[in-house]
Amino acid sequence: MRAADFSATLKEAKWLTGGGYNSDMPKFYDDILDDIEREMLRISDDMLVQIFRLHSTTGEVWSPRVDIYETKDKLVVKICAAGVKPDNLDISLSPDDRFLTIRGVRSEGNMLRKGVVRYYQLEVYYGPFERVVALPESVKINRDQLHAAYKEGFIIVTLPKKQSDGVRRVPISD
């Protein structure tokens, strides 16, 4: 049975809308399944990070979250790096323009852990990190105009697209 064919009972409608039956924003089954899938991916990603963090021989390892999107004239990579000082960052583009590597260190700075008796939640990662992002092969990068900025806890890397030369006529010789 498809979600579109299902008719919810009053009790189910209240559960789906998050409260009252007359809620303006009903949640449909497909939306709920999308939310569950997104949350499961986040949890499994966090578990992998924890496994590598616990079994790392080089110290704690963490990997920042990344968004990649394309506009008409550029490719943008947005990296979540709250608390990372711009001086502690290194960003490089591979020679073939296929991979962007972001390395850095988030230090605890003045937030010393002395005197801590017990942690109730420990989700913020400190120490060195590295994230290698695969860029879409279909986008040709203009290497001469790369730009990175640090704004409100995010590193915004702008990779302008190469402008197409348009149609090129090929001469025919005798």
Short mmCIF file of N, CA and C in Angstrom, two decimals:
data_model
loop_
_atom_site.label_atom_id
_atom_site.label_comp_id
_atom_site.label_asym_id
_atom_site.label_seq_id
_atom_site.Cartn_x
_atom_site.Cartn_y
_atom_site.Cartn_z
N MET A 1 0.85 -1.18 0.00
CA MET A 1 0.00 0.00 0.00
C MET A 1 0.89 1.24 0.00
N ARG A 2 0.59 2.20 -0.86
CA ARG A 2 1.34 3.44 -0.92
C ARG A 2 0.84 4.40 0.14
N ALA A 3 1.69 5.31 0.56
CA ALA A 3 1.31 6.30 1.59
C ALA A 3 0.17 7.17 1.11
N ALA A 4 0.11 7.47 -0.19
CA ALA A 4 -0.95 8.32 -0.73
C ALA A 4 -2.31 7.65 -0.65
N ASP A 5 -2.35 6.31 -0.63
CA ASP A 5 -3.62 5.58 -0.59
C ASP A 5 -4.14 5.38 0.83
N PHE A 6 -3.37 5.73 1.83
CA PHE A 6 -3.72 5.46 3.21
C PHE A 6 -4.60 6.57 3.78
N SER A 7 -5.65 6.20 4.47
CA SER A 7 -6.53 7.16 5.12
C SER A 7 -6.32 7.04 6.63
N ALA A 8 -5.80 8.09 7.25
CA ALA A 8 -5.45 8.04 8.67
C ALA A 8 -6.69 8.17 9.55
N THR A 9 -6.67 7.44 10.67
CA THR A 9 -7.72 7.59 11.67
C THR A 9 -7.47 8.87 12.44
N LEU A 10 -8.42 9.28 13.27
CA LEU A 10 -8.27 10.50 14.06
C LEU A 10 -7.04 10.42 14.96
N LYS A 11 -6.85 9.28 15.62
CA LYS A 11 -5.70 9.09 16.50
C LYS A 11 -4.40 9.20 15.71
N GLU A 12 -4.35 8.54 14.53
CA GLU A 12 -3.15 8.60 13.70
C GLU A 12 -2.91 10.01 13.18
N ALA A 13 -3.97 10.72 12.83
CA ALA A 13 -3.84 12.09 12.32
C ALA A 13 -3.25 12.99 13.40
N LYS A 14 -3.67 12.80 14.66
CA LYS A 14 -3.11 13.60 15.75
C LYS A 14 -1.62 13.31 15.92
N TRP A 15 -1.26 12.02 15.82
CA TRP A 15 0.15 11.66 15.94
C TRP A 15 0.96 12.23 14.78
N LEU A 16 0.42 12.14 13.57
CA LEU A 16 1.13 12.60 12.38
C LEU A 16 1.33 14.11 12.37
N THR A 17 0.36 14.85 12.89
CA THR A 17 0.46 16.31 12.86
C THR A 17 1.20 16.84 14.07
N GLY A 18 1.58 15.96 14.98
CA GLY A 18 2.34 16.40 16.14
C GLY A 18 1.47 17.05 17.19
N GLY A 19 0.21 16.74 17.24
CA GLY A 19 -0.66 17.33 18.24
C GLY A 19 -2.10 17.32 17.80
N GLY A 20 -2.68 18.48 17.75
CA GLY A 20 -4.09 18.59 17.42
C GLY A 20 -4.40 18.19 16.00
N TYR A 21 -5.60 17.69 15.82
CA TYR A 21 -6.05 17.23 14.51
C TYR A 21 -6.12 18.38 13.51
N ASN A 22 -6.38 19.60 13.99
CA ASN A 22 -6.53 20.75 13.11
C ASN A 22 -5.21 21.46 12.84
N SER A 23 -4.11 20.82 13.08
CA SER A 23 -2.81 21.45 12.85
C SER A 23 -2.67 21.86 11.39
N ASP A 24 -2.05 23.00 11.16
CA ASP A 24 -1.89 23.52 9.80
C ASP A 24 -0.86 22.76 8.99
N MET A 25 0.07 22.09 9.64
CA MET A 25 1.17 21.44 8.94
C MET A 25 1.15 19.93 9.17
N PRO A 26 0.34 19.19 8.43
CA PRO A 26 0.34 17.74 8.63
C PRO A 26 1.64 17.12 8.16
N LYS A 27 2.07 16.09 8.85
CA LYS A 27 3.26 15.35 8.44
C LYS A 27 2.77 14.09 7.74
N PHE A 28 3.20 13.90 6.53
CA PHE A 28 2.80 12.73 5.78
C PHE A 28 3.80 11.62 6.01
N TYR A 29 3.39 10.40 5.70
CA TYR A 29 4.24 9.25 5.97
C TYR A 29 5.58 9.35 5.25
N ASP A 30 5.57 9.84 4.01
CA ASP A 30 6.83 9.97 3.27
C ASP A 30 7.78 10.93 3.98
N ASP A 31 7.22 12.03 4.53
CA ASP A 31 8.05 12.99 5.27
C ASP A 31 8.63 12.34 6.52
N ILE A 32 7.81 11.57 7.20
CA ILE A 32 8.26 10.89 8.41
C ILE A 32 9.38 9.90 8.07
N LEU A 33 9.19 9.14 7.00
CA LEU A 33 10.22 8.19 6.59
C LEU A 33 11.51 8.91 6.20
N ASP A 34 11.39 10.05 5.53
CA ASP A 34 12.58 10.84 5.19
C ASP A 34 13.29 11.31 6.46
N ASP A 35 12.51 11.77 7.45
CA ASP A 35 13.10 12.21 8.72
C ASP A 35 13.83 11.06 9.41
N ILE A 36 13.21 9.89 9.41
CA ILE A 36 13.81 8.72 10.05
C ILE A 36 15.10 8.33 9.33
N GLU A 37 15.06 8.32 7.99
CA GLU A 37 16.26 7.98 7.22
C GLU A 37 17.39 8.97 7.49
N ARG A 38 17.07 10.26 7.51
CA ARG A 38 18.07 11.29 7.76
C ARG A 38 18.68 11.12 9.16
N GLU A 39 17.85 10.84 10.14
CA GLU A 39 18.33 10.66 11.51
C GLU A 39 19.19 9.39 11.64
N MET A 40 18.79 8.32 10.95
CA MET A 40 19.59 7.09 10.99
C MET A 40 20.96 7.30 10.35
N LEU A 41 21.01 8.05 9.25
CA LEU A 41 22.30 8.36 8.62
C LEU A 41 23.18 9.18 9.55
N ARG A 42 22.57 10.16 10.24
CA ARG A 42 23.33 10.99 11.17
C ARG A 42 23.89 10.15 12.31
N ILE A 43 23.05 9.27 12.86
CA ILE A 43 23.48 8.42 13.97
C ILE A 43 24.59 7.47 13.54
N SER A 44 24.43 6.84 12.36
CA SER A 44 25.48 5.91 11.90
C SER A 44 26.77 6.66 11.61
N ASP A 45 26.66 7.88 11.08
CA ASP A 45 27.85 8.69 10.84
C ASP A 45 28.54 9.02 12.16
N ASP A 46 27.76 9.39 13.17
CA ASP A 46 28.33 9.69 14.49
C ASP A 46 28.99 8.45 15.10
N MET A 47 28.38 7.27 14.90
CA MET A 47 28.96 6.04 15.44
C MET A 47 30.31 5.75 14.79
N LEU A 48 30.40 5.94 13.46
CA LEU A 48 31.67 5.71 12.79
C LEU A 48 32.75 6.66 13.30
N VAL A 49 32.37 7.92 13.49
CA VAL A 49 33.33 8.90 14.02
C VAL A 49 33.80 8.46 15.40
N GLN A 50 32.88 7.99 16.25
CA GLN A 50 33.24 7.53 17.59
C GLN A 50 34.17 6.32 17.53
N ILE A 51 33.90 5.39 16.62
CA ILE A 51 34.75 4.20 16.50
C ILE A 51 36.16 4.61 16.13
N PHE A 52 36.29 5.48 15.12
CA PHE A 52 37.62 5.93 14.71
C PHE A 52 38.27 6.76 15.81
N ARG A 53 37.48 7.50 16.54
CA ARG A 53 38.00 8.33 17.62
C ARG A 53 38.58 7.46 18.73
N LEU A 54 37.89 6.35 19.05
CA LEU A 54 38.33 5.47 20.13
C LEU A 54 39.52 4.61 19.73
N HIS A 55 39.62 4.25 18.43
CA HIS A 55 40.65 3.32 18.00
C HIS A 55 41.78 3.99 17.23
N SER A 56 41.84 5.28 17.27
CA SER A 56 42.88 6.00 16.53
C SER A 56 44.22 5.87 17.23
N THR A 57 45.27 5.66 16.45
CA THR A 57 46.61 5.59 17.03
C THR A 57 47.28 6.96 17.04
N THR A 58 46.72 7.91 16.31
CA THR A 58 47.34 9.24 16.22
C THR A 58 46.62 10.24 17.11
N GLY A 59 45.76 9.81 17.97
CA GLY A 59 45.01 10.73 18.81
C GLY A 59 43.56 10.80 18.33
N GLU A 60 42.83 11.71 18.89
CA GLU A 60 41.42 11.83 18.54
C GLU A 60 41.27 12.33 17.11
N VAL A 61 40.32 11.77 16.42
CA VAL A 61 40.05 12.13 15.03
C VAL A 61 38.61 12.59 14.93
N TRP A 62 38.41 13.66 14.21
CA TRP A 62 37.03 14.07 13.94
C TRP A 62 36.96 14.66 12.55
N SER A 63 35.76 14.73 12.04
CA SER A 63 35.55 15.19 10.68
C SER A 63 34.38 16.17 10.67
N PRO A 64 34.59 17.40 10.22
CA PRO A 64 33.50 18.38 10.24
C PRO A 64 32.43 18.06 9.19
N ARG A 65 31.22 18.51 9.45
CA ARG A 65 30.11 18.37 8.51
C ARG A 65 30.31 19.32 7.34
N VAL A 66 29.85 18.91 6.17
CA VAL A 66 30.07 19.69 4.95
C VAL A 66 28.80 19.74 4.11
N ASP A 67 28.52 20.91 3.54
CA ASP A 67 27.49 21.08 2.52
C ASP A 67 28.19 21.47 1.23
N ILE A 68 27.75 20.91 0.11
CA ILE A 68 28.28 21.30 -1.20
C ILE A 68 27.10 21.65 -2.08
N TYR A 69 27.17 22.83 -2.71
CA TYR A 69 26.10 23.19 -3.65
C TYR A 69 26.67 23.97 -4.81
N GLU A 70 25.90 23.99 -5.89
CA GLU A 70 26.33 24.63 -7.12
C GLU A 70 25.36 25.74 -7.48
N THR A 71 25.91 26.86 -7.93
CA THR A 71 25.10 27.94 -8.47
C THR A 71 25.43 28.06 -9.95
N LYS A 72 24.89 29.07 -10.58
CA LYS A 72 25.11 29.26 -12.02
C LYS A 72 26.59 29.42 -12.35
N ASP A 73 27.33 30.12 -11.49
CA ASP A 73 28.71 30.45 -11.82
C ASP A 73 29.77 29.91 -10.85
N LYS A 74 29.35 29.11 -9.84
CA LYS A 74 30.36 28.63 -8.89
C LYS A 74 29.89 27.37 -8.17
N LEU A 75 30.87 26.71 -7.58
CA LEU A 75 30.64 25.58 -6.69
C LEU A 75 31.02 26.07 -5.30
N VAL A 76 30.19 25.78 -4.29
CA VAL A 76 30.45 26.27 -2.94
C VAL A 76 30.54 25.08 -1.99
N VAL A 77 31.58 25.08 -1.17
CA VAL A 77 31.73 24.07 -0.12
C VAL A 77 31.67 24.82 1.21
N LYS A 78 30.71 24.42 2.05
CA LYS A 78 30.49 25.07 3.35
C LYS A 78 30.83 24.06 4.44
N ILE A 79 31.83 24.38 5.25
CA ILE A 79 32.32 23.46 6.28
C ILE A 79 31.99 24.02 7.65
N CYS A 80 31.38 23.19 8.50
CA CYS A 80 31.06 23.59 9.86
C CYS A 80 32.34 23.50 10.70
N ALA A 81 32.84 24.66 11.14
CA ALA A 81 34.11 24.68 11.87
C ALA A 81 34.08 25.69 13.00
N ALA A 82 33.00 25.67 13.77
CA ALA A 82 32.89 26.59 14.90
C ALA A 82 34.03 26.36 15.88
N GLY A 83 34.65 27.45 16.32
CA GLY A 83 35.73 27.36 17.28
C GLY A 83 37.10 27.10 16.69
N VAL A 84 37.17 26.92 15.38
CA VAL A 84 38.46 26.72 14.72
C VAL A 84 38.96 28.08 14.26
N LYS A 85 40.16 28.43 14.68
CA LYS A 85 40.73 29.72 14.27
C LYS A 85 41.20 29.63 12.82
N PRO A 86 40.95 30.68 12.03
CA PRO A 86 41.39 30.66 10.62
C PRO A 86 42.89 30.39 10.46
N ASP A 87 43.70 30.81 11.43
CA ASP A 87 45.14 30.54 11.36
C ASP A 87 45.46 29.05 11.48
N ASN A 88 44.53 28.27 12.02
CA ASN A 88 44.73 26.83 12.21
C ASN A 88 44.13 26.01 11.08
N LEU A 89 43.89 26.63 9.93
CA LEU A 89 43.27 25.94 8.80
C LEU A 89 44.21 25.86 7.61
N ASP A 90 44.08 24.77 6.86
CA ASP A 90 44.79 24.61 5.60
C ASP A 90 43.81 24.01 4.61
N ILE A 91 43.61 24.69 3.48
CA ILE A 91 42.68 24.23 2.46
C ILE A 91 43.45 24.08 1.16
N SER A 92 43.30 22.92 0.51
CA SER A 92 44.02 22.70 -0.75
C SER A 92 43.13 21.97 -1.75
N LEU A 93 43.37 22.26 -3.03
CA LEU A 93 42.66 21.63 -4.14
C LEU A 93 43.63 20.71 -4.86
N SER A 94 43.21 19.48 -5.13
CA SER A 94 44.08 18.51 -5.79
C SER A 94 44.43 18.99 -7.21
N PRO A 95 45.55 18.53 -7.76
CA PRO A 95 45.97 18.96 -9.10
C PRO A 95 44.93 18.69 -10.19
N ASP A 96 44.12 17.65 -10.02
CA ASP A 96 43.10 17.33 -11.02
C ASP A 96 41.75 18.00 -10.74
N ASP A 97 41.69 18.87 -9.74
CA ASP A 97 40.47 19.62 -9.37
C ASP A 97 39.32 18.72 -8.91
N ARG A 98 39.59 17.52 -8.47
CA ARG A 98 38.53 16.59 -8.07
C ARG A 98 38.34 16.52 -6.56
N PHE A 99 39.34 16.93 -5.76
CA PHE A 99 39.24 16.79 -4.31
C PHE A 99 39.67 18.08 -3.61
N LEU A 100 38.86 18.49 -2.65
CA LEU A 100 39.19 19.62 -1.80
C LEU A 100 39.52 19.05 -0.43
N THR A 101 40.68 19.39 0.10
CA THR A 101 41.11 18.89 1.41
C THR A 101 41.12 20.04 2.40
N ILE A 102 40.45 19.83 3.53
CA ILE A 102 40.40 20.82 4.60
C ILE A 102 41.04 20.19 5.82
N ARG A 103 42.10 20.82 6.32
CA ARG A 103 42.78 20.35 7.53
C ARG A 103 42.77 21.48 8.55
N GLY A 104 42.74 21.09 9.79
CA GLY A 104 42.78 22.11 10.82
C GLY A 104 42.88 21.52 12.20
N VAL A 105 42.86 22.41 13.17
CA VAL A 105 42.91 22.00 14.58
C VAL A 105 41.94 22.87 15.35
N ARG A 106 41.09 22.23 16.14
CA ARG A 106 40.24 22.98 17.07
C ARG A 106 40.81 22.71 18.45
N SER A 107 41.29 23.77 19.10
CA SER A 107 41.86 23.61 20.44
C SER A 107 40.85 24.09 21.47
N GLU A 108 40.97 23.53 22.66
CA GLU A 108 40.05 23.91 23.74
C GLU A 108 40.36 25.29 24.27
N GLY A 109 41.57 25.77 24.03
CA GLY A 109 41.92 27.11 24.47
C GLY A 109 41.79 27.28 25.97
N ASN A 110 40.98 28.24 26.39
CA ASN A 110 40.80 28.54 27.81
C ASN A 110 39.86 27.59 28.52
N MET A 111 39.22 26.69 27.77
CA MET A 111 38.25 25.79 28.39
C MET A 111 38.97 24.55 28.92
N LEU A 112 39.70 24.73 29.99
CA LEU A 112 40.46 23.63 30.58
C LEU A 112 39.54 22.64 31.26
N ARG A 113 39.93 21.38 31.22
CA ARG A 113 39.10 20.32 31.82
C ARG A 113 39.51 20.02 33.26
N LYS A 114 40.31 20.87 33.85
CA LYS A 114 40.73 20.64 35.23
C LYS A 114 39.52 20.74 36.15
N GLY A 115 39.48 19.86 37.10
CA GLY A 115 38.41 19.90 38.09
C GLY A 115 37.11 19.26 37.63
N VAL A 116 37.06 18.74 36.43
CA VAL A 116 35.83 18.10 35.94
C VAL A 116 35.65 16.78 36.69
N VAL A 117 34.51 16.62 37.32
CA VAL A 117 34.21 15.40 38.05
C VAL A 117 33.55 14.39 37.12
N ARG A 118 32.64 14.86 36.30
CA ARG A 118 31.89 13.96 35.43
C ARG A 118 31.36 14.74 34.24
N TYR A 119 31.34 14.08 33.09
CA TYR A 119 30.72 14.66 31.89
C TYR A 119 29.33 14.08 31.75
N TYR A 120 28.38 14.91 31.41
CA TYR A 120 27.03 14.45 31.16
C TYR A 120 26.75 14.34 29.66
N GLN A 121 27.48 15.09 28.90
CA GLN A 121 27.38 15.01 27.45
C GLN A 121 28.70 15.52 26.89
N LEU A 122 29.23 14.82 25.91
CA LEU A 122 30.52 15.19 25.34
C LEU A 122 30.44 14.98 23.83
N GLU A 123 30.02 16.02 23.11
CA GLU A 123 29.79 15.91 21.67
C GLU A 123 30.70 16.79 20.84
N VAL A 124 31.36 17.76 21.43
CA VAL A 124 32.22 18.67 20.68
C VAL A 124 33.61 18.06 20.59
N TYR A 125 34.10 17.93 19.35
CA TYR A 125 35.41 17.34 19.13
C TYR A 125 36.48 18.41 19.11
N TYR A 126 37.64 18.07 19.67
CA TYR A 126 38.79 18.95 19.69
C TYR A 126 39.97 18.20 19.10
N GLY A 127 40.98 18.95 18.72
CA GLY A 127 42.17 18.35 18.16
C GLY A 127 42.20 18.47 16.65
N PRO A 128 43.12 17.74 16.01
CA PRO A 128 43.26 17.85 14.56
C PRO A 128 42.11 17.18 13.82
N PHE A 129 41.82 17.71 12.64
CA PHE A 129 40.81 17.10 11.78
C PHE A 129 41.25 17.20 10.34
N GLU A 130 40.67 16.36 9.53
CA GLU A 130 40.89 16.42 8.08
C GLU A 130 39.62 15.96 7.40
N ARG A 131 39.23 16.68 6.37
CA ARG A 131 38.07 16.29 5.58
C ARG A 131 38.44 16.42 4.11
N VAL A 132 38.31 15.33 3.37
CA VAL A 132 38.56 15.34 1.94
C VAL A 132 37.20 15.23 1.26
N VAL A 133 36.89 16.22 0.44
CA VAL A 133 35.59 16.30 -0.21
C VAL A 133 35.77 16.04 -1.70
N ALA A 134 35.01 15.09 -2.23
CA ALA A 134 35.03 14.82 -3.67
C ALA A 134 34.15 15.85 -4.36
N LEU A 135 34.70 16.51 -5.36
CA LEU A 135 33.96 17.52 -6.11
C LEU A 135 33.36 16.87 -7.36
N PRO A 136 32.23 17.39 -7.83
CA PRO A 136 31.59 16.80 -9.01
C PRO A 136 32.50 16.91 -10.25
N GLU A 137 32.63 15.81 -10.97
CA GLU A 137 33.48 15.80 -12.16
C GLU A 137 32.94 16.70 -13.25
N SER A 138 31.65 16.93 -13.27
CA SER A 138 31.03 17.72 -14.34
C SER A 138 31.34 19.21 -14.23
N VAL A 139 31.82 19.66 -13.07
CA VAL A 139 32.10 21.08 -12.87
C VAL A 139 33.59 21.34 -13.10
N LYS A 140 33.88 22.24 -14.03
CA LYS A 140 35.26 22.63 -14.31
C LYS A 140 35.59 23.87 -13.48
N ILE A 141 36.65 23.79 -12.69
CA ILE A 141 37.01 24.83 -11.73
C ILE A 141 38.00 25.83 -12.34
N ASN A 142 37.80 27.11 -12.03
CA ASN A 142 38.75 28.16 -12.40
C ASN A 142 39.71 28.32 -11.22
N ARG A 143 40.87 27.70 -11.31
CA ARG A 143 41.83 27.67 -10.20
C ARG A 143 42.37 29.04 -9.83
N ASP A 144 42.32 29.99 -10.75
CA ASP A 144 42.89 31.32 -10.50
C ASP A 144 42.02 32.18 -9.59
N GLN A 145 40.78 31.78 -9.36
CA GLN A 145 39.88 32.63 -8.58
C GLN A 145 39.31 31.94 -7.35
N LEU A 146 40.01 30.96 -6.80
CA LEU A 146 39.55 30.28 -5.59
C LEU A 146 39.53 31.26 -4.43
N HIS A 147 38.56 31.07 -3.53
CA HIS A 147 38.43 31.98 -2.40
C HIS A 147 37.86 31.22 -1.21
N ALA A 148 38.36 31.52 -0.02
CA ALA A 148 37.81 30.94 1.21
C ALA A 148 37.61 32.05 2.22
N ALA A 149 36.51 31.96 2.96
CA ALA A 149 36.20 32.95 4.00
C ALA A 149 35.69 32.21 5.23
N TYR A 150 35.91 32.81 6.38
CA TYR A 150 35.44 32.25 7.65
C TYR A 150 34.34 33.17 8.16
N LYS A 151 33.10 32.66 8.21
CA LYS A 151 31.97 33.48 8.64
C LYS A 151 31.09 32.70 9.61
N GLU A 152 30.91 33.26 10.79
CA GLU A 152 29.97 32.73 11.79
C GLU A 152 30.13 31.23 12.03
N GLY A 153 31.38 30.78 12.14
CA GLY A 153 31.63 29.38 12.45
C GLY A 153 31.68 28.46 11.25
N PHE A 154 31.57 29.01 10.05
CA PHE A 154 31.63 28.21 8.83
C PHE A 154 32.79 28.68 7.96
N ILE A 155 33.43 27.72 7.31
CA ILE A 155 34.41 28.04 6.27
C ILE A 155 33.64 27.93 4.96
N ILE A 156 33.62 29.01 4.20
CA ILE A 156 32.93 29.03 2.91
C ILE A 156 34.01 29.05 1.82
N VAL A 157 34.14 27.95 1.09
CA VAL A 157 35.11 27.87 0.00
C VAL A 157 34.34 28.05 -1.31
N THR A 158 34.72 29.08 -2.05
CA THR A 158 34.08 29.38 -3.33
C THR A 158 35.01 28.95 -4.46
N LEU A 159 34.49 28.08 -5.31
CA LEU A 159 35.26 27.57 -6.45
C LEU A 159 34.55 28.02 -7.73
N PRO A 160 34.97 29.16 -8.30
CA PRO A 160 34.31 29.64 -9.52
C PRO A 160 34.46 28.65 -10.67
N LYS A 161 33.43 28.58 -11.50
CA LYS A 161 33.46 27.69 -12.66
C LYS A 161 34.24 28.35 -13.80
N LYS A 162 34.86 27.51 -14.60
CA LYS A 162 35.51 28.01 -15.81
C LYS A 162 34.43 28.41 -16.80
N GLN A 163 34.65 29.53 -17.46
CA GLN A 163 33.72 29.96 -18.49
C GLN A 163 33.98 29.16 -19.76
N SER A 164 32.92 28.73 -20.39
CA SER A 164 33.03 27.97 -21.63
C SER A 164 33.51 28.88 -22.75
N ASP A 165 34.39 28.36 -23.58
CA ASP A 165 34.87 29.13 -24.72
C ASP A 165 33.84 29.19 -25.84
N GLY A 166 32.77 28.47 -25.69
CA GLY A 166 31.74 28.43 -26.72
C GLY A 166 32.14 27.50 -27.85
N VAL A 167 31.48 27.67 -28.97
CA VAL A 167 31.73 26.82 -30.13
C VAL A 167 33.04 27.24 -30.78
N ARG A 168 33.83 26.28 -31.10
CA ARG A 168 35.10 26.56 -31.77
C ARG A 168 35.10 25.86 -33.12
N ARG A 169 35.30 26.63 -34.15
CA ARG A 169 35.33 26.09 -35.52
C ARG A 169 36.69 25.42 -35.76
N VAL A 170 36.64 24.30 -36.41
CA VAL A 170 37.85 23.56 -36.75
C VAL A 170 38.08 23.70 -38.26
N PRO A 171 39.20 24.30 -38.65
CA PRO A 171 39.45 24.45 -40.09
C PRO A 171 39.78 23.10 -40.74
N ILE A 172 39.38 22.97 -41.99
CA ILE A 172 39.64 21.75 -42.75
C ILE A 172 40.72 22.06 -43.78
N SER A 173 41.77 21.28 -43.75
CA SER A 173 42.86 21.51 -44.72
C SER A 173 42.71 20.55 -45.89
N ASP A 174 43.35 20.92 -47.02
CA ASP A 174 43.29 20.09 -48.24
C ASP A 174 44.14 18.85 -48.10
#
